[in-house]
Amino acid sequence: MAGAFWCLVEDDRQGRPKKVTAEVLGEAGRRAKELGAGVEAVWLTDQAAEDGLRQLAAWGAARVWLWEDAALAPYRGEVWAPVVAELAGKEAPRAIWGAVTSRQREFVARLAARLGVGLAADCVGFGLTDGQLVATRPVYAGKLLSKVRWKRTPWLATLRPNVFRVAEADESRTPAVERPALSVPQGGSTFVERREEAQTGLPELTEAEIVVSGGRGLKGPENFVLLEELAQVLGAAVGASRAAVDAGWRPHRFQVGQTGRTISPKLYIGCGISGAIQHLAGMRTSKVICAVNKDPEAPIFKIADFGLVGDLFEVVPLLREEFKKLKEKG
Amino acid sequence: MKVLVLIKQVPDTATQVKVSADPRRIDTTGITWIVSPYDEFAIEEALRIKEKRGQGEVVTVTLGPDRAKEALRSCLAMGADRGIHVNDPAFEGADTLLAARVLAAVITREQPQLVLTGRQAIDDDMGAVGAQVAELLGWPCLSWIMEEAIADDGSKVRAGRQVEGGLELFDLPLPCLLTAQKGINEPRYPTLKGIMGAKKKEIKELKAADLGLGEVAPELEVVTLEALPPRPPGRILTGDPKDMARELVRALREDIKVV
């Protein structure tokens, strides 16, 4: 069976691929190797930086399919899907993978419909059974894991950020870049404007390696500053529980949980969060979970690797001091 | 303006979910069913569009077994005008693409100007059906919308989608499809009058044969469902806050090397 693993490039809108793309290339590389297949990158952008292309090669893409055109930014599904579907029809890739980002989760879904193949979204693991790929994905608020397989290729999937190991970079590789002809489909939607969110100087919630999150125990919006100070020291993102968001203490984009963002950081520190099932749905695949809560019966302690029973107003500033000392030591 | 809202009945998050004797299915005994929360934002938005324009029709559509009718009743109680229930054993075990094909066939029959749905259903969490319906119909779509405004002449809609770091606004020609994100509105509760009135509203049942889809089968198969492996028990620290903080940071650094 021929066909490469295609990895869709998520970029920073400045022409450089993001870390999630290294994760997708990393996992695709491992699975493709088992099947004797190659790994290629697929990039639609208004501008690709030269070092961005080299980066993709370093992460293991033997070839980069590149469409570079002003009409491709920002992402529009009705424009992107026919472009990639046409090439897929010619090249017959074995898999097409993206990351769970705002555009790729929609794009891959659209592409699956256009190609008439199955889609496994938000995967957290892959395995091979008799040469067939089987994907693992959390369902029912993360209470169960579903193992799924496709009836035919290409195997379309999106991968949850921070779950898969990044590809080891080999800077000596140089990219083979193919620029297929592009005919931009006409009609459809028209971009009007982008409204930037206020910059926090902290990393994006879904991509951060460390997340510090606050709930009702913070007692008010002004106390989130405690978490921001801790996050500054750790280079972490700040999240919030549904209770804190519904109370109007934080904008919705900071919500971690079932009706918010799903995150999978290396380290999660929940402060004043009781741990409702809806919240757990959004963070239970975090690698290390720490919880600070006054109530020793709080359900979050059941899934926490480290539970600190205490007043967050005392504990969080102390944690900040300890982490700061650690950083200063280097 | 006719607005179609695609909804899904799902187990309530708080309900316990177990794998059944058939390891590809959940045991439905004792489960409380609800309308998927994101779909409620879609229904609410459709009702607001109708109220703002002073006329129109809100039609709610679902694919599911007999019990899914209850979810349609909930939407009718909120104020939707009528319901369509696609109920056929042929569609059991549908993946997102099969569901999208069925729903696209309903949309083709109904010819609405706008289709709304939730950003994802909270059971299988695929978040794909909206975009797939749009693709099958050849329509533009926008996912995770936080706001929308339909032009007075009903020719287009300006909608904003949530993306990393901001909100992207687009003008979409109608017909199009939008998926609703939390934050777009606050869904209303059904009133007693609404609940009583819902009983009289039409729910039309459709079978596979009514949709002229021919042979359809899922493209993605569930091999097994498994309970989550339990997390090993954690360490609970109590006592002096200073000691706790010091011990946690030490353990994160030295024992598990995460910082």
XYZ file of C-alpha atoms in Angstrom:
589
model
C 0.000 0.000 0.000
C 1.536 3.265 -1.066
C 0.841 6.677 0.342
C 2.485 9.003 2.804
C 1.268 10.403 6.099
C 0.292 14.008 5.471
C 0.572 16.456 8.346
C -1.267 19.761 8.103
C 0.845 22.691 9.195
C -0.518 24.958 11.909
C 1.382 28.221 11.764
C 1.697 31.335 13.900
C 0.334 33.559 11.082
C 3.898 34.885 10.656
C 4.966 32.054 8.382
C 6.370 29.698 11.027
C 4.946 26.325 12.082
C 3.854 25.971 15.690
C 4.897 23.343 18.213
C 1.670 21.351 17.673
C 2.897 20.670 14.146
C 6.077 19.111 15.579
C 3.842 16.875 17.704
C 1.753 15.799 14.699
C 4.905 15.183 12.630
C 6.434 13.287 15.555
C 3.545 10.859 15.973
C 3.050 10.529 12.191
C 6.767 9.726 11.890
C 6.530 6.916 14.445
C 3.408 5.367 12.861
C 4.624 5.812 9.290
C 7.910 4.085 10.145
C 6.017 1.019 11.352
C 4.267 0.895 7.991
C 7.242 1.783 5.837
C 5.554 4.994 4.735
C 6.877 8.525 4.334
C 5.876 11.729 6.113
C 5.002 14.937 4.297
C 3.764 18.356 5.353
C 0.835 20.184 3.782
C 0.846 23.937 4.244
C -1.686 26.522 3.147
C -0.621 30.035 4.025
C -0.427 33.602 2.789
C 3.295 33.583 3.534
C 5.757 30.849 4.435
C 9.011 31.902 6.019
C 12.136 30.223 4.611
C 13.195 29.060 8.075
C 9.660 27.763 8.583
C 10.149 25.402 5.667
C 13.506 24.281 7.039
C 11.858 23.684 10.399
C 9.334 21.293 8.816
C 12.156 19.358 7.173
C 14.039 19.215 10.482
C 10.941 17.738 12.150
C 10.871 14.971 9.566
C 8.782 16.127 6.607
C 10.488 14.620 3.538
C 8.425 16.898 1.330
C 6.378 20.057 1.872
C 3.308 20.653 -0.275
C 3.033 24.410 -0.190
C 0.293 26.719 -1.362
C 1.205 30.334 -0.750
C -1.453 32.884 -1.644
C -3.057 35.907 -0.006
C -6.480 34.320 -0.607
C -5.622 31.477 1.809
C -5.533 33.655 4.930
C -7.385 33.644 7.128
C -8.556 30.032 6.884
C -11.849 29.410 5.049
C -13.003 25.808 4.854
C -14.776 26.178 1.528
C -11.485 27.353 -0.023
C -9.007 25.044 1.704
C -10.937 21.759 1.429
C -11.142 21.550 -2.397
C -7.461 22.490 -2.758
C -6.163 19.704 -0.513
C -8.836 17.201 -1.612
C -7.764 17.588 -5.236
C -4.134 16.799 -4.463
C -5.170 13.935 -2.171
C -7.095 12.483 -5.118
C -3.863 12.391 -7.138
C -1.349 11.480 -4.440
C -3.477 9.052 -2.400
C -1.977 9.755 1.039
C -2.461 7.021 3.620
C -3.372 9.466 6.384
C -4.116 13.165 6.760
C -3.554 14.508 10.245
C -4.044 17.882 11.856
C -4.023 19.209 15.400
C -7.001 20.203 17.511
C -6.781 23.924 16.792
C -9.582 26.295 15.879
C -9.061 25.947 12.148
C -7.710 22.423 11.761
C -10.488 20.672 13.651
C -12.997 22.226 11.224
C -10.782 21.814 8.180
C -10.122 18.106 8.697
C -13.856 17.497 9.265
C -14.661 19.255 6.001
C -11.945 17.384 4.174
C -13.293 14.045 5.453
C -16.737 14.894 4.061
C -15.247 15.926 0.737
C -13.177 12.744 0.455
C -16.011 10.583 1.811
C -13.877 9.014 4.529
C -14.130 8.650 8.285
C -12.780 11.139 10.796
C -11.379 10.529 14.273
C -11.201 13.871 16.050
C -9.237 14.771 19.174
C -7.127 11.612 19.330
C -4.847 10.892 22.281
C -3.247 7.659 21.044
C -2.672 5.419 18.029
C -1.837 1.777 17.524
C -1.579 -0.664 14.643
C -3.659 -3.829 14.394
C -3.016 -5.987 11.326
C -1.565 -3.039 9.455
C -4.647 -0.952 10.218
C -4.442 2.163 12.314
C -6.617 2.252 15.445
C -7.087 5.588 17.200
C -7.946 6.214 20.848
C -10.110 9.187 21.777
C -11.822 10.297 24.989
C -15.645 10.339 24.940
C -18.474 11.091 27.402
C -16.673 13.913 29.180
C -13.498 11.840 29.258
C -15.160 9.072 31.271
C -14.524 6.461 28.557
C -11.940 5.883 25.861
C -13.188 4.943 22.416
C -11.005 2.926 20.037
C -11.936 3.553 16.438
C -10.791 2.481 12.994
C -11.408 3.658 9.485
C -12.978 1.655 6.664
C -10.685 3.115 4.039
C -7.760 5.489 3.541
C -6.854 8.236 3.968
C -7.151 7.944 7.748
C -8.256 11.414 8.803
C -7.576 12.512 12.350
C -6.870 15.445 14.606
C -4.470 15.106 17.525
C -4.919 16.705 20.934
C -2.088 19.198 21.591
C 0.582 18.400 24.226
C -0.213 14.664 24.229
C 2.269 13.401 21.627
C 6.030 13.640 21.739
C 7.495 16.207 19.349
C 9.629 14.980 16.502
C 13.339 15.076 17.201
C 14.710 17.901 15.094
C 17.507 17.214 12.643
C 18.637 20.591 11.387
C 20.777 19.068 8.636
C 17.715 18.107 6.568
C 16.657 20.414 3.787
C 13.100 20.643 2.563
C 11.900 19.393 -0.815
C 9.196 21.941 -1.584
C 6.424 21.285 -4.095
C 4.174 24.130 -5.094
C 1.089 22.634 -6.743
C -0.991 24.915 -8.963
C -3.664 26.787 -7.056
C -7.054 27.808 -8.339
C -8.851 29.580 -5.519
C -12.545 28.698 -5.501
C -14.647 31.831 -5.930
C -17.594 32.924 -3.837
C -18.165 31.809 -0.289
C -17.391 33.941 2.721
C -15.461 37.209 2.858
C -13.064 38.116 5.637
C -13.998 41.369 7.349
C -11.633 41.922 10.259
C -9.810 40.359 13.164
C -10.270 41.582 16.692
C -7.236 40.833 18.808
C -7.674 39.784 22.386
C -5.892 41.756 25.068
C -2.357 40.384 25.274
C -1.587 38.705 28.571
C 2.041 37.969 27.754
C 1.309 34.390 28.845
C 1.138 31.384 26.495
C -2.030 30.208 24.747
C -4.157 28.052 27.051
C -4.403 25.005 24.770
C -0.697 24.987 23.937
C 0.825 25.832 27.312
C 2.992 23.218 29.009
C 1.922 24.468 32.417
C -1.546 25.766 33.301
C -2.558 27.447 36.537
C -6.317 27.493 36.902
C -8.682 29.173 39.338
C -12.213 28.543 40.514
C -14.830 29.809 42.888
C -12.390 29.572 45.779
C -10.692 32.716 44.444
C -13.729 34.656 45.699
C -13.511 37.424 43.113
C -12.001 38.520 39.781
C -9.352 40.684 41.477
C -7.735 37.618 43.041
C -6.787 36.102 39.694
C -3.735 38.320 39.970
C -2.376 35.732 42.439
C -2.531 33.094 39.706
C -1.094 35.453 37.100
C 1.908 36.106 39.340
C 2.459 32.371 39.762
C 2.000 31.852 36.013
C 4.594 34.542 35.238
C 7.228 32.666 37.213
C 6.364 29.360 35.543
C 5.760 30.649 31.994
C 2.294 29.153 32.387
C -1.149 29.992 31.016
C -3.997 30.945 33.336
C -7.280 29.070 33.079
C -10.566 29.240 34.958
C -13.364 26.921 35.986
C -16.871 27.277 34.648
C -18.012 28.708 37.985
C -15.433 31.510 37.728
C -16.357 32.219 34.090
C -20.109 32.136 34.710
C -19.597 34.554 37.599
C -18.035 36.938 35.081
C -14.588 36.869 36.698
C -12.797 35.753 33.512
C -13.759 35.841 29.812
C -15.026 32.580 28.355
C -11.852 31.940 26.360
C -10.099 31.081 29.622
C -12.591 28.387 30.595
C -11.185 24.884 31.036
C -13.759 22.118 30.825
C -16.580 20.636 28.884
C -18.071 23.893 27.629
C -14.642 25.501 27.411
C -11.196 24.396 26.311
C -9.745 20.914 26.567
C -6.148 21.050 27.704
C -3.417 18.535 28.271
C -0.457 20.334 29.849
C 2.570 18.695 31.457
C 1.574 20.305 34.739
C -1.837 21.520 35.851
C -2.307 23.433 39.089
C -5.963 23.916 40.071
C -6.551 26.494 42.801
C -9.882 26.785 44.594
C -11.477 24.392 42.106
C -13.715 21.668 43.513
C -13.447 19.460 40.420
C -16.913 19.069 38.913
C -17.117 16.381 36.224
C -17.457 19.128 33.578
C -14.124 20.567 34.661
C -12.395 17.195 34.773
C -13.548 16.600 31.175
C -11.324 19.471 30.104
C -8.126 18.661 32.010
C -7.999 15.011 33.022
C -5.403 14.146 30.359
C -2.946 16.554 32.009
C 0.202 14.640 32.874
C 0.629 15.892 36.439
C -2.316 17.362 38.332
C -1.895 19.453 41.472
C -4.808 20.844 43.435
C -4.972 23.449 46.175
C -8.243 23.456 48.075
C -9.386 24.113 51.621
C -11.950 21.314 51.461
C -10.271 17.918 51.935
C -13.384 16.297 50.407
C -13.150 18.229 47.101
C -13.522 15.740 44.206
C -10.457 17.181 42.451
C -8.278 15.443 45.072
C -9.443 12.088 43.699
C -7.640 12.655 40.415
C -4.818 14.882 41.683
C -1.258 13.559 41.819
C -0.585 16.122 44.536
C -3.320 17.535 46.720
C -2.551 20.481 48.980
C -5.226 20.893 51.629
C -5.027 24.530 52.557
C -6.066 28.113 51.933
C -5.043 29.110 48.406
C -4.545 32.716 49.567
C -1.709 31.438 51.745
C -0.452 28.576 49.592
C -0.330 30.192 46.127
C 2.024 33.075 47.081
C 4.251 30.556 48.875
C 4.305 28.354 45.779
C 5.307 31.354 43.743
C 8.219 32.039 46.112
C 9.380 28.425 45.974
C 9.199 28.252 42.156
C 11.004 31.584 41.963
C 13.836 30.286 44.141
C 14.018 27.225 41.899
C 14.259 29.340 38.740
C 16.901 31.575 40.262
C 18.983 28.535 41.114
C 18.621 27.511 37.469
C -36.486 33.598 7.493
C -36.461 29.857 7.971
C -33.761 28.636 10.349
C -32.988 24.954 10.857
C -31.296 23.899 14.086
C -29.509 20.546 14.254
C -29.552 19.079 17.740
C -28.416 15.878 19.446
C -29.680 14.098 22.512
C -26.787 13.093 24.784
C -26.305 11.645 28.281
C -26.244 14.299 30.970
C -22.631 14.946 31.980
C -23.352 14.155 35.612
C -24.816 10.754 34.715
C -22.685 7.642 35.156
C -21.691 6.090 31.834
C -20.722 2.420 31.600
C -19.780 0.125 28.761
C -22.527 -2.375 27.888
C -22.234 -6.099 27.156
C -21.555 -5.070 23.548
C -18.232 -3.290 24.138
C -18.909 -0.843 21.304
C -21.928 0.644 23.073
C -22.732 2.250 26.372
C -25.235 0.772 28.789
C -28.215 3.129 28.527
C -29.917 1.865 31.709
C -30.588 4.691 34.132
C -29.114 7.410 31.946
C -30.579 10.916 32.067
C -30.768 12.394 28.562
C -30.452 16.062 27.701
C -30.112 18.299 24.640
C -26.364 18.733 24.087
C -25.540 22.074 25.797
C -23.969 23.695 22.725
C -27.113 22.941 20.718
C -29.077 24.997 23.250
C -26.990 28.024 22.270
C -27.922 27.309 18.642
C -31.650 27.061 19.457
C -31.495 30.264 21.493
C -29.764 32.102 18.656
C -32.384 30.888 16.147
C -35.203 32.084 18.401
C -33.531 35.487 18.762
C -33.167 35.795 14.983
C -36.889 35.112 14.561
C -37.828 37.547 17.328
C -35.564 40.280 15.972
C -36.901 39.956 12.443
C -40.484 39.702 13.659
C -41.179 36.724 11.452
C -39.783 33.402 10.367
C -39.727 29.783 11.385
C -37.408 27.788 13.645
C -37.287 24.093 12.775
C -35.343 21.728 14.977
C -33.955 18.493 13.561
C -32.469 15.442 15.208
C -31.236 11.990 14.275
C -31.804 9.342 16.913
C -33.968 6.568 18.364
C -37.464 6.992 19.855
C -36.209 8.708 23.010
C -34.662 11.537 20.930
C -38.197 12.885 20.498
C -37.929 14.183 24.062
C -35.007 16.382 23.038
C -37.099 17.832 20.211
C -39.931 18.506 22.706
C -37.484 20.455 24.891
C -36.603 22.672 21.931
C -40.277 23.156 21.045
C -40.886 24.136 24.678
C -38.158 26.775 24.368
C -40.058 28.196 21.379
C -39.103 26.301 18.206
C -42.022 25.993 15.779
C -41.774 22.368 14.731
C -39.508 19.359 14.821
C -38.161 16.735 12.443
C -37.111 13.395 13.851
C -35.037 11.113 11.648
C -35.633 7.777 13.336
C -34.512 4.642 11.518
C -32.516 1.613 12.696
C -30.579 1.897 9.424
C -28.753 4.875 10.929
C -27.785 3.213 14.196
C -24.064 3.448 14.880
C -23.758 6.445 12.556
C -20.399 8.199 12.456
C -20.209 11.955 11.905
C -20.180 11.623 8.119
C -23.259 9.396 7.999
C -25.066 11.767 10.382
C -24.011 14.691 8.178
C -25.318 12.931 5.053
C -28.682 12.321 6.702
C -28.945 15.873 8.012
C -27.849 17.359 4.673
C -30.660 15.383 3.002
C -33.165 16.899 5.453
C -31.789 20.383 4.753
C -32.119 19.835 1.006
C -35.801 18.958 1.539
C -36.446 21.910 3.844
C -34.445 24.625 2.035
C -33.763 26.890 5.032
C -31.806 30.144 4.662
C -29.677 29.405 7.699
C -28.597 26.300 9.615
C -27.343 26.486 13.187
C -25.894 23.786 15.404
C -23.677 23.434 18.459
C -19.895 23.398 18.105
C -19.864 19.761 19.267
C -22.022 17.168 20.975
C -20.782 16.319 24.449
C -21.069 12.532 24.008
C -18.658 11.649 21.197
C -17.013 15.114 21.226
C -16.150 14.941 17.511
C -17.211 18.504 16.703
C -17.401 17.613 13.016
C -21.025 17.329 11.910
C -21.626 21.056 11.280
C -18.620 21.465 8.994
C -19.390 18.168 7.240
C -22.998 19.144 6.534
C -21.759 22.430 5.049
C -19.222 20.617 2.890
C -21.827 18.164 1.569
C -24.150 21.049 0.705
C -21.347 23.155 -0.790
C -22.096 25.918 1.709
C -19.775 28.255 3.570
C -19.700 27.708 7.308
C -18.165 29.263 10.364
C -17.393 27.271 13.510
C -17.357 28.417 17.140
C -19.243 31.639 16.543
C -19.468 34.168 19.358
C -21.726 36.650 17.554
C -23.843 36.944 14.424
C -25.932 39.604 12.710
C -28.082 39.016 9.649
C -28.268 41.852 7.103
C -31.674 43.572 7.001
C -32.302 42.356 3.474
C -31.572 38.777 4.549
C -28.823 38.308 1.966
C -25.886 37.648 4.260
C -24.779 37.193 7.828
C -21.805 38.761 9.571
C -20.433 36.320 12.124
C -17.383 36.174 14.382
C -15.561 32.965 15.209
C -13.324 32.378 18.183
C -9.757 31.549 17.216
C -6.486 31.457 19.153
C -5.748 35.013 20.204
C -8.831 36.723 18.842
C -12.103 36.834 16.972
C -12.295 36.627 13.168
C -15.269 38.268 11.502
C -16.624 37.146 8.138
C -19.525 37.995 5.856
C -21.204 34.798 4.706
C -23.756 34.685 1.909
C -26.950 32.839 2.821
C -27.613 29.977 2.920
C -24.791 29.044 5.266
C -24.136 27.096 8.441
C -22.873 28.365 11.787
C -21.839 26.394 14.877
C -22.500 28.046 18.214
C -19.952 28.464 20.980
C -20.566 29.196 24.639
C -20.634 32.936 25.196
C -22.845 33.767 22.206
C -25.976 33.991 24.354
C -27.700 32.744 27.488
C -30.222 30.038 26.559
C -33.722 30.590 27.960
C -35.599 28.121 30.113
C -38.869 26.766 28.757
C -41.914 28.362 30.399
C -44.862 26.313 31.634
C -46.854 27.759 28.745
C -44.074 26.715 26.387
C -44.037 23.174 27.763
C -47.826 22.872 27.387
C -47.715 24.388 23.902
C -44.919 22.051 22.805
C -47.266 19.074 23.056
C -49.381 20.467 20.244
C -46.514 21.269 17.910
C -45.708 19.020 14.979
C -42.876 16.491 15.096
C -42.509 14.844 11.740
C -40.861 11.439 11.654
C -38.671 10.556 8.684
C -37.294 7.162 7.685
C -34.258 6.351 5.552
C -36.553 5.748 2.555
C -37.974 9.307 2.846
C -34.512 10.794 2.377
C -33.535 8.993 -0.818
C -29.996 8.389 0.392
C -29.580 4.887 -0.973
C -27.155 2.587 0.831
C -25.268 4.420 3.539
C -22.890 3.046 6.142
C -20.550 4.583 8.703
C -16.974 5.195 7.565
C -15.571 5.133 11.085
C -16.167 2.112 13.298
C -15.977 1.915 17.057
C -13.857 -1.126 17.909
C -14.307 -0.920 21.692
C -15.203 1.460 24.465
C -13.129 1.189 27.621
C -13.304 2.712 31.043
C -10.518 5.172 31.684
C -7.578 3.514 33.441
C -7.659 4.832 37.030
C -5.019 7.387 37.946
C -2.682 6.081 40.627
C -3.624 7.547 44.007
C -2.069 10.924 44.616
C -0.182 12.329 47.583
C -2.244 14.494 49.872
C -0.243 17.129 51.736
C -1.598 18.815 54.847
C -0.237 20.981 57.617
C 1.893 24.095 57.465
C 1.372 25.920 54.132
C 5.049 26.754 53.873
C 6.101 23.124 54.267
C 3.459 22.026 51.747
C 4.630 24.527 49.149
C 8.281 23.586 49.654
C 7.541 19.859 49.470
C 5.396 20.186 46.328
C 8.017 22.170 44.441
C 10.737 19.758 45.558
C 8.705 16.727 44.432
C 7.845 18.302 41.069
C 11.512 19.062 40.547
C 13.287 16.057 41.978
C 10.823 13.141 41.988
C 8.915 13.613 38.737
C 11.082 16.256 37.054
C 8.222 18.196 35.549
C 9.636 21.653 36.306
